[in-house]
Amino acid sequence: MKLADMEARIQSARLLTYSAARMKDKGEPITKQAALAKLVASETATFVTHQAIQILGGMGYVSAMPVERHYRDARITEIYEGTSEIQRLVIAGSLFKEYGIKI
C-alpha cells in the first residue's frame, strides 16, 4: 500500500536525520551520517510527493494543488548542496575508509 511505503520512508529519513544531529551534538564526526541523512531524506521527499500525485491522479498535476509544488521543491533537494550521486560517493568513501579498503 502506497501510504505504508510513504510512512516507512519518512520515518527512516527522520531517524537518520536525528542520528546525524545527535552525533553532531556529541562532537563526533558526521560526514557519513550526514550524507546518508541527506541522501535518504531528499530521495524520500521526491518519492513521497510522487506517490501523492499518483494517489490524487490527474488532480495531482494541477498547479493549484499544493502537492504539485511540493514535488518540484522535492526534486531540487536532490540537486542543491550536493547531488544524490555526490552523497553516494561520500558514503562509499567513508565506508572504504572505515573498513580499511584502499582503492
CSV table of N, CA and C in Angstrom, one decimal:
chain,number,residue,atom,x,y,z
A,1,MET,N,0.8,-1.2,0.0
A,1,MET,CA,0.0,0.0,0.0
A,1,MET,C,0.9,1.2,0.0
A,2,LYS,N,0.5,2.2,-0.8
A,2,LYS,CA,1.4,3.4,-1.0
A,2,LYS,C,1.6,4.2,0.3
A,3,LEU,N,0.5,4.4,1.1
A,3,LEU,CA,0.6,5.1,2.3
A,3,LEU,C,1.6,4.5,3.3
A,4,ALA,N,1.6,3.2,3.4
A,4,ALA,CA,2.5,2.5,4.3
A,4,ALA,C,4.0,2.7,3.8
A,5,ASP,N,4.2,2.6,2.5
A,5,ASP,CA,5.5,2.8,2.0
A,5,ASP,C,6.0,4.2,2.2
A,6,MET,N,5.1,5.1,2.0
A,6,MET,CA,5.4,6.5,2.2
A,6,MET,C,5.8,6.8,3.7
A,7,GLU,N,5.0,6.2,4.6
A,7,GLU,CA,5.3,6.4,6.1
A,7,GLU,C,6.6,5.8,6.5
A,8,ALA,N,6.9,4.6,6.0
A,8,ALA,CA,8.1,3.9,6.3
A,8,ALA,C,9.4,4.7,5.8
A,9,ARG,N,9.3,5.2,4.7
A,9,ARG,CA,10.4,6.0,4.2
A,9,ARG,C,10.6,7.3,4.9
A,10,ILE,N,9.5,7.9,5.3
A,10,ILE,CA,9.5,9.2,6.1
A,10,ILE,C,10.2,8.9,7.4
A,11,GLN,N,9.8,7.8,8.1
A,11,GLN,CA,10.3,7.5,9.4
A,11,GLN,C,11.8,7.2,9.3
A,12,SER,N,12.2,6.5,8.3
A,12,SER,CA,13.6,6.1,8.1
A,12,SER,C,14.5,7.4,7.9
A,13,ALA,N,14.0,8.3,7.0
A,13,ALA,CA,14.7,9.6,6.8
A,13,ALA,C,14.8,10.4,8.1
A,14,ARG,N,13.7,10.4,8.8
A,14,ARG,CA,13.7,11.2,10.1
A,14,ARG,C,14.7,10.6,11.1
A,15,LEU,N,14.7,9.3,11.2
A,15,LEU,CA,15.7,8.7,12.2
A,15,LEU,C,17.1,8.9,11.8
A,16,LEU,N,17.4,8.8,10.5
A,16,LEU,CA,18.8,9.1,10.0
A,16,LEU,C,19.2,10.6,10.3
A,17,THR,N,18.2,11.5,10.1
A,17,THR,CA,18.5,12.9,10.4
A,17,THR,C,18.7,13.1,11.9
A,18,TYR,N,17.9,12.5,12.7
A,18,TYR,CA,18.1,12.6,14.2
A,18,TYR,C,19.4,12.0,14.6
A,19,SER,N,19.8,10.9,14.0
A,19,SER,CA,21.1,10.3,14.3
A,19,SER,C,22.3,11.2,14.0
A,20,ALA,N,22.2,11.8,12.8
A,20,ALA,CA,23.3,12.8,12.4
A,20,ALA,C,23.3,14.0,13.4
A,21,ALA,N,22.1,14.5,13.8
A,21,ALA,CA,22.1,15.6,14.7
A,21,ALA,C,22.7,15.2,16.1
A,22,ARG,N,22.3,14.1,16.5
A,22,ARG,CA,22.8,13.6,17.8
A,22,ARG,C,24.4,13.5,17.8
A,23,MET,N,24.9,12.9,16.7
A,23,MET,CA,26.3,12.8,16.5
A,23,MET,C,27.0,14.2,16.5
A,24,LYS,N,26.4,15.1,15.8
A,24,LYS,CA,26.9,16.5,15.8
A,24,LYS,C,26.9,17.1,17.2
A,25,ASP,N,25.8,16.9,17.9
A,25,ASP,CA,25.8,17.5,19.3
A,25,ASP,C,26.9,16.9,20.2
A,26,LYS,N,27.2,15.6,20.0
A,26,LYS,CA,28.3,15.0,20.8
A,26,LYS,C,29.7,15.3,20.3
A,27,GLY,N,29.8,16.0,19.2
A,27,GLY,CA,31.1,16.4,18.6
A,27,GLY,C,31.7,15.3,17.8
A,28,GLU,N,31.0,14.3,17.5
A,28,GLU,CA,31.5,13.2,16.7
A,28,GLU,C,31.6,13.5,15.2
A,29,PRO,N,32.4,12.8,14.5
A,29,PRO,CA,32.5,13.0,13.0
A,29,PRO,C,31.1,12.6,12.4
A,30,ILE,N,30.6,13.4,11.5
A,30,ILE,CA,29.3,13.1,10.9
A,30,ILE,C,29.3,13.0,9.4
A,31,THR,N,30.4,13.0,8.8
A,31,THR,CA,30.5,13.0,7.3
A,31,THR,C,29.6,12.0,6.7
A,32,LYS,N,29.7,10.7,7.1
A,32,LYS,CA,29.0,9.6,6.5
A,32,LYS,C,27.5,9.7,6.9
A,33,GLN,N,27.2,10.0,8.2
A,33,GLN,CA,25.9,10.0,8.7
A,33,GLN,C,25.1,11.2,8.0
A,34,ALA,N,25.7,12.3,7.9
A,34,ALA,CA,25.1,13.5,7.3
A,34,ALA,C,24.8,13.2,5.8
A,35,ALA,N,25.7,12.6,5.1
A,35,ALA,CA,25.5,12.2,3.7
A,35,ALA,C,24.3,11.2,3.6
A,36,LEU,N,24.3,10.2,4.5
A,36,LEU,CA,23.2,9.2,4.5
A,36,LEU,C,21.8,9.9,4.7
A,37,ALA,N,21.8,10.8,5.7
A,37,ALA,CA,20.6,11.6,6.0
A,37,ALA,C,20.1,12.4,4.8
A,38,LYS,N,21.0,13.1,4.2
A,38,LYS,CA,20.6,14.0,3.1
A,38,LYS,C,20.2,13.1,1.9
A,39,LEU,N,20.9,12.1,1.6
A,39,LEU,CA,20.5,11.2,0.5
A,39,LEU,C,19.1,10.6,0.7
A,40,VAL,N,18.9,10.0,1.9
A,40,VAL,CA,17.6,9.3,2.1
A,40,VAL,C,16.5,10.4,2.2
A,41,ALA,N,16.7,11.5,2.9
A,41,ALA,CA,15.7,12.5,3.1
A,41,ALA,C,15.3,13.1,1.7
A,42,SER,N,16.3,13.4,0.9
A,42,SER,CA,15.9,14.1,-0.4
A,42,SER,C,15.2,13.1,-1.3
A,43,GLU,N,15.7,11.8,-1.4
A,43,GLU,CA,15.0,10.9,-2.2
A,43,GLU,C,13.7,10.5,-1.7
A,44,THR,N,13.5,10.5,-0.3
A,44,THR,CA,12.2,10.2,0.3
A,44,THR,C,11.2,11.3,-0.1
A,45,ALA,N,11.7,12.6,0.0
A,45,ALA,CA,10.7,13.7,-0.3
A,45,ALA,C,10.2,13.5,-1.8
A,46,THR,N,11.1,13.2,-2.7
A,46,THR,CA,10.7,13.0,-4.1
A,46,THR,C,9.8,11.8,-4.2
A,47,PHE,N,10.1,10.7,-3.6
A,47,PHE,CA,9.3,9.5,-3.7
A,47,PHE,C,7.9,9.8,-3.1
A,48,VAL,N,7.8,10.4,-1.9
A,48,VAL,CA,6.5,10.6,-1.2
A,48,VAL,C,5.7,11.6,-2.0
A,49,THR,N,6.2,12.6,-2.5
A,49,THR,CA,5.4,13.6,-3.3
A,49,THR,C,5.0,12.9,-4.6
A,50,HIS,N,5.8,12.1,-5.2
A,50,HIS,CA,5.4,11.4,-6.5
A,50,HIS,C,4.2,10.5,-6.2
A,51,GLN,N,4.3,9.8,-5.1
A,51,GLN,CA,3.3,8.8,-4.7
A,51,GLN,C,2.0,9.6,-4.4
A,52,ALA,N,2.1,10.8,-3.8
A,52,ALA,CA,0.9,11.6,-3.5
A,52,ALA,C,0.2,12.0,-4.8
A,53,ILE,N,1.0,12.4,-5.8
A,53,ILE,CA,0.5,12.7,-7.1
A,53,ILE,C,-0.2,11.5,-7.7
A,54,GLN,N,0.4,10.4,-7.6
A,54,GLN,CA,-0.3,9.1,-8.1
A,54,GLN,C,-1.6,8.9,-7.4
A,55,ILE,N,-1.6,9.1,-6.1
A,55,ILE,CA,-2.9,8.9,-5.4
A,55,ILE,C,-4.0,9.9,-5.8
A,56,LEU,N,-3.6,11.1,-6.1
A,56,LEU,CA,-4.5,12.1,-6.5
A,56,LEU,C,-4.9,12.0,-8.0
A,57,GLY,N,-4.2,11.2,-8.7
A,57,GLY,CA,-4.5,11.1,-10.1
A,57,GLY,C,-4.2,12.4,-10.9
A,58,GLY,N,-5.0,12.7,-11.8
A,58,GLY,CA,-4.8,13.9,-12.7
A,58,GLY,C,-4.8,15.2,-11.9
A,59,MET,N,-5.5,15.2,-10.8
A,59,MET,CA,-5.6,16.4,-9.9
A,59,MET,C,-4.2,16.7,-9.3
A,60,GLY,N,-3.4,15.7,-9.2
A,60,GLY,CA,-2.1,15.9,-8.6
A,60,GLY,C,-1.2,16.8,-9.5
A,61,TYR,N,-1.5,16.9,-10.7
A,61,TYR,CA,-0.6,17.7,-11.6
A,61,TYR,C,-1.1,19.1,-11.8
A,62,VAL,N,-2.3,19.4,-11.2
A,62,VAL,CA,-2.8,20.8,-11.3
A,62,VAL,C,-2.1,21.7,-10.5
A,63,SER,N,-1.6,22.9,-11.0
A,63,SER,CA,-0.8,23.8,-10.3
A,63,SER,C,-1.5,24.4,-9.1
A,64,ALA,N,-2.8,24.3,-9.0
A,64,ALA,CA,-3.5,24.8,-7.8
A,64,ALA,C,-3.4,23.9,-6.6
A,65,MET,N,-2.9,22.6,-6.9
A,65,MET,CA,-2.8,21.7,-5.8
A,65,MET,C,-1.4,21.8,-5.1
A,66,PRO,N,-1.3,21.9,-3.8
A,66,PRO,CA,0.0,22.0,-3.1
A,66,PRO,C,1.0,20.9,-3.5
A,67,VAL,N,0.5,19.7,-3.7
A,67,VAL,CA,1.4,18.6,-4.0
A,67,VAL,C,2.2,18.8,-5.2
A,68,GLU,N,1.7,19.5,-6.2
A,68,GLU,CA,2.5,19.8,-7.4
A,68,GLU,C,3.7,20.6,-7.1
A,69,ARG,N,3.5,21.6,-6.2
A,69,ARG,CA,4.7,22.5,-5.8
A,69,ARG,C,5.6,21.7,-4.9
A,70,HIS,N,5.1,20.9,-4.0
A,70,HIS,CA,5.9,20.1,-3.2
A,70,HIS,C,6.8,19.1,-4.0
A,71,TYR,N,6.3,18.6,-5.1
A,71,TYR,CA,7.1,17.7,-5.9
A,71,TYR,C,8.2,18.5,-6.6
A,72,ARG,N,7.9,19.7,-7.1
A,72,ARG,CA,9.0,20.5,-7.7
A,72,ARG,C,10.1,20.8,-6.6
A,73,ASP,N,9.6,21.2,-5.4
A,73,ASP,CA,10.6,21.5,-4.4
A,73,ASP,C,11.4,20.3,-3.9
A,74,ALA,N,10.7,19.1,-3.9
A,74,ALA,CA,11.5,17.9,-3.5
A,74,ALA,C,12.5,17.6,-4.5
A,75,ARG,N,12.2,17.7,-5.8
A,75,ARG,CA,13.2,17.4,-6.8
A,75,ARG,C,14.5,18.2,-6.7
A,76,ILE,N,14.4,19.5,-6.3
A,76,ILE,CA,15.6,20.3,-6.2
A,76,ILE,C,16.4,19.9,-5.0
A,77,THR,N,15.9,19.2,-4.0
A,77,THR,CA,16.7,18.8,-2.9
A,77,THR,C,17.7,17.7,-3.2
A,78,GLU,N,17.5,17.1,-4.4
A,78,GLU,CA,18.4,16.1,-4.8
A,78,GLU,C,19.6,16.7,-5.6
A,79,ILE,N,19.5,18.0,-5.8
A,79,ILE,CA,20.5,18.7,-6.7
A,79,ILE,C,21.3,19.7,-5.8
A,80,TYR,N,20.7,20.6,-5.1
A,80,TYR,CA,21.5,21.6,-4.4
A,80,TYR,C,22.2,21.0,-3.2
A,81,GLU,N,23.2,21.6,-2.7
A,81,GLU,CA,24.1,21.2,-1.6
A,81,GLU,C,24.6,19.8,-1.8
A,82,GLY,N,24.9,19.4,-3.0
A,82,GLY,CA,25.5,18.1,-3.3
A,82,GLY,C,24.4,17.2,-3.8
A,83,THR,N,24.6,16.7,-5.0
A,83,THR,CA,23.7,15.9,-5.6
A,83,THR,C,23.6,14.5,-4.9
A,84,SER,N,22.6,13.8,-5.2
A,84,SER,CA,22.4,12.4,-4.6
A,84,SER,C,23.7,11.6,-5.0
A,85,GLU,N,24.2,11.7,-6.2
A,85,GLU,CA,25.3,10.9,-6.6
A,85,GLU,C,26.6,11.3,-5.8
A,86,ILE,N,26.7,12.6,-5.5
A,86,ILE,CA,27.8,13.0,-4.7
A,86,ILE,C,27.7,12.4,-3.3
A,87,GLN,N,26.5,12.4,-2.7
A,87,GLN,CA,26.3,11.9,-1.4
A,87,GLN,C,26.6,10.4,-1.4
A,88,ARG,N,26.3,9.7,-2.5
A,88,ARG,CA,26.7,8.3,-2.6
A,88,ARG,C,28.2,8.1,-2.6
A,89,LEU,N,28.9,9.0,-3.3
A,89,LEU,CA,30.4,8.9,-3.3
A,89,LEU,C,31.0,9.2,-1.9
A,90,VAL,N,30.4,10.1,-1.2
A,90,VAL,CA,30.9,10.4,0.2
A,90,VAL,C,30.6,9.2,1.1
A,91,ILE,N,29.5,8.6,1.0
A,91,ILE,CA,29.2,7.4,1.8
A,91,ILE,C,30.1,6.3,1.5
A,92,ALA,N,30.3,6.0,0.2
A,92,ALA,CA,31.2,4.9,-0.2
A,92,ALA,C,32.6,5.2,0.2
A,93,GLY,N,33.1,6.4,0.1
A,93,GLY,CA,34.4,6.7,0.5
A,93,GLY,C,34.6,6.5,2.0
A,94,SER,N,33.6,6.9,2.8
A,94,SER,CA,33.6,6.7,4.2
A,94,SER,C,33.6,5.3,4.6
A,95,LEU,N,32.9,4.5,3.9
A,95,LEU,CA,32.8,3.0,4.1
A,95,LEU,C,34.2,2.4,3.8
A,96,PHE,N,34.8,2.8,2.7
A,96,PHE,CA,36.1,2.3,2.4
A,96,PHE,C,37.1,2.6,3.5
A,97,LYS,N,37.1,3.8,3.9
A,97,LYS,CA,38.0,4.3,5.0
A,97,LYS,C,37.7,3.5,6.3
A,98,GLU,N,36.4,3.4,6.6
A,98,GLU,CA,36.0,2.7,7.9
A,98,GLU,C,36.5,1.3,7.9
A,99,TYR,N,36.5,0.6,6.8
A,99,TYR,CA,36.8,-0.8,6.7
A,99,TYR,C,38.2,-1.1,6.2
A,100,GLY,N,39.0,0.0,6.0
A,100,GLY,CA,40.4,-0.1,5.6
A,100,GLY,C,40.6,-0.6,4.2
A,101,ILE,N,39.6,-0.3,3.3
A,101,ILE,CA,39.7,-0.7,1.9
A,101,ILE,C,40.4,0.4,1.1
A,102,LYS,N,41.5,0.1,0.4
A,102,LYS,CA,42.2,1.1,-0.4
A,102,LYS,C,41.8,0.8,-1.9
A,103,ILE,N,41.5,1.9,-2.6
A,103,ILE,CA,41.2,1.8,-4.0
A,103,ILE,C,42.2,2.5,-4.8
